[in-house]
Amino acid sequence: MFYVILIVVLLAFVSVSNYIASRNMERENDAIVNNSIPISDTANNLLTNLINQETGIRGFELTGNEQFLDPYTTGKKQMELDLETIRKYEGKFPTLQLIIDTQAVPAIVNLQKYYDSQLDLVRAGKVEEAKNRIQTGKTMMDRYRTIHSSIEKSIDQITTSAHDASLQAGKTSRLITLVGGIIALITGGMSIFIFKRATDAEEGLRKAKRRIVTWRRAWKRKTRKLWRSRKSSK
């Protein structure tokens, strides 16, 4: 009975442990879907927004046509939305937050100030001065691309950590199942062995009891026969 209870408890333990491990794996997969992917998309959007602003300003510098400022206007508005979005996630990841707050945001602010100043110069008729400052804008943009690479590396580390944790949870689940199965087999084998020994012992007791009963009957018959023999001789 003890081994039966042990097997039941063991199976319950394996089931609960597997459930916990599967939940951990599910949570890490959700972290990839709900955190890493949105952060990566938003970080890419920040770079795209700056490129759109740069494209609009360049077109306006070359033509003086306000219609070329549409990418600039759209990129500037979208930049504000994407910065709000990425701030929702960065608190969960200190390394990413440090890069965003101390490097990315200041670089974005400086670039937008540069774009605004270029816009003011062209509108003021100082087109040549604006063109002479184009290289400054390129340098600032190259600096942001370097920062963007750092952001991507940080996001890759976040994704890798979540992926590794998911794999570890899967390995833990399989290990628990394997160990639990082995222990269950051993316990089951011991139960069968002990049950067989108990059955054999019980059968031996029954046989011994039958032999004792048979011996007693034979002894009684022999005693009665001897008693009759003595009685007859008298």
PDB file of C-alpha atoms in Angstrom:
ATOM      1  CA  MET A   1       0.000   0.000   0.000  1.00  0.00           C
ATOM      2  CA  PHE A   2       2.860   2.348   0.841  1.00  0.00           C
ATOM      3  CA  TYR A   3       4.372   1.989  -2.617  1.00  0.00           C
ATOM      4  CA  VAL A   4       1.048   2.585  -4.314  1.00  0.00           C
ATOM      5  CA  ILE A   5       0.659   5.837  -2.385  1.00  0.00           C
ATOM      6  CA  LEU A   6       4.267   6.748  -3.234  1.00  0.00           C
ATOM      7  CA  ILE A   7       3.647   6.232  -6.955  1.00  0.00           C
ATOM      8  CA  VAL A   8       0.482   8.359  -6.838  1.00  0.00           C
ATOM      9  CA  VAL A   9       2.323  11.151  -4.995  1.00  0.00           C
ATOM     10  CA  LEU A  10       5.220  10.900  -7.430  1.00  0.00           C
ATOM     11  CA  LEU A  11       2.953  11.138 -10.460  1.00  0.00           C
ATOM     12  CA  ALA A  12       1.205  14.133  -8.915  1.00  0.00           C
ATOM     13  CA  PHE A  13       4.594  15.782  -8.303  1.00  0.00           C
ATOM     14  CA  VAL A  14       5.686  15.184 -11.903  1.00  0.00           C
ATOM     15  CA  SER A  15       2.405  16.572 -13.224  1.00  0.00           C
ATOM     16  CA  VAL A  16       2.612  19.725 -11.107  1.00  0.00           C
ATOM     17  CA  SER A  17       6.292  20.239 -11.941  1.00  0.00           C
ATOM     18  CA  ASN A  18       5.624  19.822 -15.653  1.00  0.00           C
ATOM     19  CA  TYR A  19       2.780  22.318 -15.429  1.00  0.00           C
ATOM     20  CA  ILE A  20       5.024  24.869 -13.712  1.00  0.00           C
ATOM     21  CA  ALA A  21       7.811  24.300 -16.244  1.00  0.00           C
ATOM     22  CA  SER A  22       5.400  24.636 -19.170  1.00  0.00           C
ATOM     23  CA  ARG A  23       4.018  27.860 -17.672  1.00  0.00           C
ATOM     24  CA  ASN A  24       7.554  29.219 -17.380  1.00  0.00           C
ATOM     25  CA  MET A  25       8.221  28.313 -20.996  1.00  0.00           C
ATOM     26  CA  GLU A  26       4.953  29.934 -22.057  1.00  0.00           C
ATOM     27  CA  ARG A  27       5.800  33.074 -20.070  1.00  0.00           C
ATOM     28  CA  GLU A  28       9.208  33.400 -21.731  1.00  0.00           C
ATOM     29  CA  ASN A  29       7.675  32.897 -25.172  1.00  0.00           C
ATOM     30  CA  ASP A  30       5.116  35.572 -24.338  1.00  0.00           C
ATOM     31  CA  ALA A  31       7.977  37.862 -23.318  1.00  0.00           C
ATOM     32  CA  ILE A  32       9.451  37.482 -26.797  1.00  0.00           C
ATOM     33  CA  VAL A  33       6.113  38.188 -28.483  1.00  0.00           C
ATOM     34  CA  ASN A  34       4.879  40.911 -26.124  1.00  0.00           C
ATOM     35  CA  ASN A  35       8.167  42.697 -25.383  1.00  0.00           C
ATOM     36  CA  SER A  36      11.102  41.903 -27.651  1.00  0.00           C
ATOM     37  CA  ILE A  37       9.270  42.086 -30.985  1.00  0.00           C
ATOM     38  CA  PRO A  38       7.375  45.349 -30.266  1.00  0.00           C
ATOM     39  CA  ILE A  39      10.548  46.981 -28.881  1.00  0.00           C
ATOM     40  CA  SER A  40      12.518  45.934 -31.958  1.00  0.00           C
ATOM     41  CA  ASP A  41       9.819  47.249 -34.314  1.00  0.00           C
ATOM     42  CA  THR A  42       9.581  50.551 -32.454  1.00  0.00           C
ATOM     43  CA  ALA A  43      13.353  51.001 -32.351  1.00  0.00           C
ATOM     44  CA  ASN A  44      13.466  50.496 -36.123  1.00  0.00           C
ATOM     45  CA  ASN A  45      10.652  53.029 -36.459  1.00  0.00           C
ATOM     46  CA  LEU A  46      12.760  55.645 -34.633  1.00  0.00           C
ATOM     47  CA  LEU A  47      15.452  55.336 -37.278  1.00  0.00           C
ATOM     48  CA  THR A  48      12.870  55.362 -40.069  1.00  0.00           C
ATOM     49  CA  ASN A  49      11.276  58.520 -38.646  1.00  0.00           C
ATOM     50  CA  LEU A  50      14.615  60.314 -38.662  1.00  0.00           C
ATOM     51  CA  ILE A  51      15.312  59.196 -42.221  1.00  0.00           C
ATOM     52  CA  ASN A  52      11.875  60.468 -43.292  1.00  0.00           C
ATOM     53  CA  GLN A  53      12.550  63.823 -41.654  1.00  0.00           C
ATOM     54  CA  GLU A  54      15.955  64.005 -43.329  1.00  0.00           C
ATOM     55  CA  THR A  55      14.419  63.140 -46.707  1.00  0.00           C
ATOM     56  CA  GLY A  56      11.772  65.866 -46.357  1.00  0.00           C
ATOM     57  CA  ILE A  57      14.307  68.514 -45.355  1.00  0.00           C
ATOM     58  CA  ARG A  58      16.658  67.575 -48.231  1.00  0.00           C
ATOM     59  CA  GLY A  59      13.835  67.820 -50.744  1.00  0.00           C
ATOM     60  CA  PHE A  60      12.814  71.201 -49.384  1.00  0.00           C
ATOM     61  CA  GLU A  61      16.435  72.426 -49.421  1.00  0.00           C
ATOM     62  CA  LEU A  62      16.804  71.487 -53.083  1.00  0.00           C
ATOM     63  CA  THR A  63      13.434  72.680 -54.387  1.00  0.00           C
ATOM     64  CA  GLY A  64      11.984  75.115 -51.886  1.00  0.00           C
ATOM     65  CA  ASN A  65       8.667  73.316 -52.393  1.00  0.00           C
ATOM     66  CA  GLU A  66       6.707  72.867 -49.132  1.00  0.00           C
ATOM     67  CA  GLN A  67       5.134  69.646 -50.466  1.00  0.00           C
ATOM     68  CA  PHE A  68       8.478  67.891 -49.994  1.00  0.00           C
ATOM     69  CA  LEU A  69       8.087  68.480 -46.261  1.00  0.00           C
ATOM     70  CA  ASP A  70       5.335  65.843 -45.940  1.00  0.00           C
ATOM     71  CA  PRO A  71       7.819  63.062 -44.911  1.00  0.00           C
ATOM     72  CA  TYR A  72       9.379  65.500 -42.444  1.00  0.00           C
ATOM     73  CA  THR A  73       6.028  66.381 -40.858  1.00  0.00           C
ATOM     74  CA  THR A  74       4.872  62.758 -40.769  1.00  0.00           C
ATOM     75  CA  GLY A  75       8.192  61.527 -39.363  1.00  0.00           C
ATOM     76  CA  LYS A  76       8.204  64.166 -36.638  1.00  0.00           C
ATOM     77  CA  LYS A  77       4.687  63.281 -35.453  1.00  0.00           C
ATOM     78  CA  GLN A  78       5.383  59.553 -35.589  1.00  0.00           C
ATOM     79  CA  MET A  79       8.611  60.053 -33.642  1.00  0.00           C
ATOM     80  CA  GLU A  80       6.656  61.379 -30.655  1.00  0.00           C
ATOM     81  CA  LEU A  81       4.333  58.345 -30.720  1.00  0.00           C
ATOM     82  CA  ASP A  82       7.181  55.848 -31.028  1.00  0.00           C
ATOM     83  CA  LEU A  83       9.132  57.447 -28.171  1.00  0.00           C
ATOM     84  CA  GLU A  84       6.034  57.109 -25.976  1.00  0.00           C
ATOM     85  CA  THR A  85       5.692  53.471 -27.018  1.00  0.00           C
ATOM     86  CA  ILE A  86       9.295  52.501 -26.311  1.00  0.00           C
ATOM     87  CA  ARG A  87       9.165  54.166 -22.879  1.00  0.00           C
ATOM     88  CA  LYS A  88       6.415  51.705 -21.920  1.00  0.00           C
ATOM     89  CA  TYR A  89       8.892  48.852 -22.302  1.00  0.00           C
ATOM     90  CA  GLU A  90      12.261  50.313 -21.356  1.00  0.00           C
ATOM     91  CA  GLY A  91      11.486  50.286 -17.604  1.00  0.00           C
ATOM     92  CA  LYS A  92      11.580  46.481 -17.728  1.00  0.00           C
ATOM     93  CA  PHE A  93      15.071  46.471 -19.223  1.00  0.00           C
ATOM     94  CA  PRO A  94      17.602  48.766 -17.443  1.00  0.00           C
ATOM     95  CA  THR A  95      20.317  48.408 -20.086  1.00  0.00           C
ATOM     96  CA  LEU A  96      17.958  49.407 -22.876  1.00  0.00           C
ATOM     97  CA  GLN A  97      16.593  52.259 -20.773  1.00  0.00           C
ATOM     98  CA  LEU A  98      20.109  53.603 -20.211  1.00  0.00           C
ATOM     99  CA  ILE A  99      20.834  53.639 -23.963  1.00  0.00           C
ATOM    100  CA  ILE A 100      17.502  55.249 -24.819  1.00  0.00           C
ATOM    101  CA  ASP A 101      17.619  57.952 -22.116  1.00  0.00           C
ATOM    102  CA  THR A 102      21.309  58.886 -22.256  1.00  0.00           C
ATOM    103  CA  GLN A 103      22.106  58.374 -25.948  1.00  0.00           C
ATOM    104  CA  ALA A 104      19.137  57.886 -28.265  1.00  0.00           C
ATOM    105  CA  VAL A 105      16.800  60.613 -26.987  1.00  0.00           C
ATOM    106  CA  PRO A 106      19.496  63.352 -26.812  1.00  0.00           C
ATOM    107  CA  ALA A 107      20.661  62.421 -30.337  1.00  0.00           C
ATOM    108  CA  ILE A 108      17.082  62.541 -31.635  1.00  0.00           C
ATOM    109  CA  VAL A 109      16.467  65.909 -29.982  1.00  0.00           C
ATOM    110  CA  ASN A 110      19.654  67.323 -31.530  1.00  0.00           C
ATOM    111  CA  LEU A 111      18.743  66.005 -34.969  1.00  0.00           C
ATOM    112  CA  GLN A 112      15.261  67.476 -34.815  1.00  0.00           C
ATOM    113  CA  LYS A 113      16.706  70.818 -33.726  1.00  0.00           C
ATOM    114  CA  TYR A 114      19.046  70.606 -36.697  1.00  0.00           C
ATOM    115  CA  TYR A 115      16.169  69.815 -39.072  1.00  0.00           C
ATOM    116  CA  ASP A 116      14.126  72.692 -37.662  1.00  0.00           C
ATOM    117  CA  SER A 117      17.054  75.079 -38.098  1.00  0.00           C
ATOM    118  CA  GLN A 118      17.535  73.891 -41.686  1.00  0.00           C
ATOM    119  CA  LEU A 119      13.846  74.520 -42.305  1.00  0.00           C
ATOM    120  CA  ASP A 120      14.112  78.039 -40.882  1.00  0.00           C
ATOM    121  CA  LEU A 121      17.172  78.838 -43.011  1.00  0.00           C
ATOM    122  CA  VAL A 122      15.519  77.737 -46.259  1.00  0.00           C
ATOM    123  CA  ARG A 123      12.335  79.658 -45.460  1.00  0.00           C
ATOM    124  CA  ALA A 124      14.450  82.701 -44.691  1.00  0.00           C
ATOM    125  CA  GLY A 125      16.065  82.406 -48.126  1.00  0.00           C
ATOM    126  CA  LYS A 126      19.443  81.268 -46.767  1.00  0.00           C
ATOM    127  CA  VAL A 127      19.545  78.180 -48.986  1.00  0.00           C
ATOM    128  CA  GLU A 128      23.316  78.148 -49.482  1.00  0.00           C
ATOM    129  CA  GLU A 129      23.941  78.336 -45.760  1.00  0.00           C
ATOM    130  CA  ALA A 130      21.534  75.432 -45.256  1.00  0.00           C
ATOM    131  CA  LYS A 131      23.346  73.398 -47.946  1.00  0.00           C
ATOM    132  CA  ASN A 132      26.711  74.121 -46.313  1.00  0.00           C
ATOM    133  CA  ARG A 133      25.377  72.545 -43.123  1.00  0.00           C
ATOM    134  CA  ILE A 134      24.244  69.313 -44.800  1.00  0.00           C
ATOM    135  CA  GLN A 135      27.437  67.496 -43.793  1.00  0.00           C
ATOM    136  CA  THR A 136      26.722  68.359 -40.160  1.00  0.00           C
ATOM    137  CA  GLY A 137      23.377  66.627 -40.482  1.00  0.00           C
ATOM    138  CA  LYS A 138      24.996  63.555 -42.065  1.00  0.00           C
ATOM    139  CA  THR A 139      27.487  63.319 -39.208  1.00  0.00           C
ATOM    140  CA  MET A 140      24.709  63.559 -36.634  1.00  0.00           C
ATOM    141  CA  MET A 141      22.723  60.913 -38.507  1.00  0.00           C
ATOM    142  CA  ASP A 142      25.724  58.574 -38.629  1.00  0.00           C
ATOM    143  CA  ARG A 143      26.136  59.024 -34.886  1.00  0.00           C
ATOM    144  CA  TYR A 144      22.529  58.036 -34.330  1.00  0.00           C
ATOM    145  CA  ARG A 145      22.959  54.947 -36.518  1.00  0.00           C
ATOM    146  CA  THR A 146      25.765  53.867 -34.174  1.00  0.00           C
ATOM    147  CA  ILE A 147      23.413  54.373 -31.225  1.00  0.00           C
ATOM    148  CA  HIS A 148      20.734  52.417 -33.094  1.00  0.00           C
ATOM    149  CA  SER A 149      23.172  49.497 -33.436  1.00  0.00           C
ATOM    150  CA  SER A 150      23.633  49.543 -29.654  1.00  0.00           C
ATOM    151  CA  ILE A 151      19.844  49.474 -29.210  1.00  0.00           C
ATOM    152  CA  GLU A 152      19.577  46.497 -31.554  1.00  0.00           C
ATOM    153  CA  LYS A 153      22.275  44.625 -29.626  1.00  0.00           C
ATOM    154  CA  SER A 154      20.440  45.279 -26.349  1.00  0.00           C
ATOM    155  CA  ILE A 155      17.174  44.026 -27.868  1.00  0.00           C
ATOM    156  CA  ASP A 156      18.946  40.942 -29.238  1.00  0.00           C
ATOM    157  CA  GLN A 157      20.206  40.208 -25.720  1.00  0.00           C
ATOM    158  CA  ILE A 158      16.664  40.563 -24.361  1.00  0.00           C
ATOM    159  CA  THR A 159      15.344  38.186 -27.025  1.00  0.00           C
ATOM    160  CA  THR A 160      18.192  35.721 -26.511  1.00  0.00           C
ATOM    161  CA  SER A 161      17.685  35.710 -22.734  1.00  0.00           C
ATOM    162  CA  ALA A 162      13.970  35.034 -23.120  1.00  0.00           C
ATOM    163  CA  HIS A 163      14.651  32.324 -25.714  1.00  0.00           C
ATOM    164  CA  ASP A 164      17.303  30.658 -23.521  1.00  0.00           C
ATOM    165  CA  ALA A 165      14.962  30.769 -20.527  1.00  0.00           C
ATOM    166  CA  SER A 166      12.236  29.155 -22.650  1.00  0.00           C
ATOM    167  CA  LEU A 167      14.614  26.375 -23.731  1.00  0.00           C
ATOM    168  CA  GLN A 168      15.745  25.852 -20.139  1.00  0.00           C
ATOM    169  CA  ALA A 169      12.133  25.545 -19.005  1.00  0.00           C
ATOM    170  CA  GLY A 170      11.575  22.915 -21.701  1.00  0.00           C
ATOM    171  CA  LYS A 171      14.696  21.005 -20.639  1.00  0.00           C
ATOM    172  CA  THR A 172      13.596  21.154 -17.005  1.00  0.00           C
ATOM    173  CA  SER A 173      10.185  19.786 -17.932  1.00  0.00           C
ATOM    174  CA  ARG A 174      11.727  16.894 -19.875  1.00  0.00           C
ATOM    175  CA  LEU A 175      14.213  16.152 -17.083  1.00  0.00           C
ATOM    176  CA  ILE A 176      11.445  16.080 -14.480  1.00  0.00           C
ATOM    177  CA  THR A 177       9.446  13.719 -16.679  1.00  0.00           C
ATOM    178  CA  LEU A 178      12.457  11.447 -17.241  1.00  0.00           C
ATOM    179  CA  VAL A 179      13.495  11.309 -13.579  1.00  0.00           C
ATOM    180  CA  GLY A 180       9.912  10.902 -12.434  1.00  0.00           C
ATOM    181  CA  GLY A 181       9.397   8.089 -14.935  1.00  0.00           C
ATOM    182  CA  ILE A 182      12.549   6.286 -13.824  1.00  0.00           C
ATOM    183  CA  ILE A 183      11.614   6.597 -10.153  1.00  0.00           C
ATOM    184  CA  ALA A 184       8.081   5.423 -10.943  1.00  0.00           C
ATOM    185  CA  LEU A 185       9.462   2.384 -12.781  1.00  0.00           C
ATOM    186  CA  ILE A 186      11.806   1.559  -9.927  1.00  0.00           C
ATOM    187  CA  THR A 187       9.057   2.021  -7.374  1.00  0.00           C
ATOM    188  CA  GLY A 188       6.659  -0.027  -9.483  1.00  0.00           C
ATOM    189  CA  GLY A 189       9.245  -2.780  -9.856  1.00  0.00           C
ATOM    190  CA  MET A 190       9.826  -2.828  -6.115  1.00  0.00           C
ATOM    191  CA  SER A 191       6.079  -2.955  -5.535  1.00  0.00           C
ATOM    192  CA  ILE A 192       5.744  -5.940  -7.872  1.00  0.00           C
ATOM    193  CA  PHE A 193       8.715  -7.661  -6.219  1.00  0.00           C
ATOM    194  CA  ILE A 194       7.378  -7.071  -2.705  1.00  0.00           C
ATOM    195  CA  PHE A 195       3.881  -8.085  -3.747  1.00  0.00           C
ATOM    196  CA  LYS A 196       5.249 -11.316  -5.237  1.00  0.00           C
ATOM    197  CA  ARG A 197       7.259 -12.010  -2.089  1.00  0.00           C
ATOM    198  CA  ALA A 198       4.207 -11.377   0.036  1.00  0.00           C
ATOM    199  CA  THR A 199       2.101 -13.608  -2.211  1.00  0.00           C
ATOM    200  CA  ASP A 200       4.725 -16.373  -2.082  1.00  0.00           C
ATOM    201  CA  ALA A 201       4.934 -16.065   1.706  1.00  0.00           C
ATOM    202  CA  GLU A 202       1.171 -16.210   1.996  1.00  0.00           C
ATOM    203  CA  GLU A 203       1.063 -19.256  -0.249  1.00  0.00           C
ATOM    204  CA  GLY A 204       3.815 -20.854   1.868  1.00  0.00           C
ATOM    205  CA  LEU A 205       1.782 -20.209   5.013  1.00  0.00           C
ATOM    206  CA  ARG A 206      -1.286 -21.773   3.438  1.00  0.00           C
ATOM    207  CA  LYS A 207       0.713 -24.840   2.422  1.00  0.00           C
ATOM    208  CA  ALA A 208       2.230 -25.093   5.885  1.00  0.00           C
ATOM    209  CA  LYS A 209      -1.215 -24.760   7.420  1.00  0.00           C
ATOM    210  CA  ARG A 210      -2.529 -27.544   5.163  1.00  0.00           C
ATOM    211  CA  ARG A 211       0.420 -29.771   6.112  1.00  0.00           C
ATOM    212  CA  ILE A 212      -0.203 -29.125   9.795  1.00  0.00           C
ATOM    213  CA  VAL A 213      -3.908 -29.916   9.385  1.00  0.00           C
ATOM    214  CA  THR A 214      -3.058 -33.068   7.460  1.00  0.00           C
ATOM    215  CA  TRP A 215      -0.491 -34.106  10.066  1.00  0.00           C
ATOM    216  CA  ARG A 216      -2.957 -33.518  12.910  1.00  0.00           C
ATOM    217  CA  ARG A 217      -5.611 -35.582  11.194  1.00  0.00           C
ATOM    218  CA  ALA A 218      -3.136 -38.380  10.535  1.00  0.00           C
ATOM    219  CA  TRP A 219      -1.930 -38.221  14.139  1.00  0.00           C
ATOM    220  CA  LYS A 220      -5.505 -38.384  15.428  1.00  0.00           C
ATOM    221  CA  ARG A 221      -6.277 -41.378  13.218  1.00  0.00           C
ATOM    222  CA  LYS A 222      -3.107 -43.084  14.341  1.00  0.00           C
ATOM    223  CA  THR A 223      -3.894 -42.338  18.000  1.00  0.00           C
ATOM    224  CA  ARG A 224      -7.444 -43.706  17.696  1.00  0.00           C
ATOM    225  CA  LYS A 225      -6.152 -46.791  15.922  1.00  0.00           C
ATOM    226  CA  LEU A 226      -3.573 -47.390  18.621  1.00  0.00           C
ATOM    227  CA  TRP A 227      -6.165 -46.866  21.360  1.00  0.00           C
ATOM    228  CA  ARG A 228      -8.508 -49.355  19.727  1.00  0.00           C
ATOM    229  CA  SER A 229      -5.695 -51.871  19.337  1.00  0.00           C
ATOM    230  CA  ARG A 230      -4.878 -51.699  23.052  1.00  0.00           C
ATOM    231  CA  LYS A 231      -8.496 -51.926  23.970  1.00  0.00           C
ATOM    232  CA  SER A 232      -8.932 -55.042  21.848  1.00  0.00           C
ATOM    233  CA  SER A 233      -5.902 -56.753  23.391  1.00  0.00           C
ATOM    234  CA  LYS A 234      -7.389 -56.361  26.847  1.00  0.00           C
TER     235      LYS A 234
END
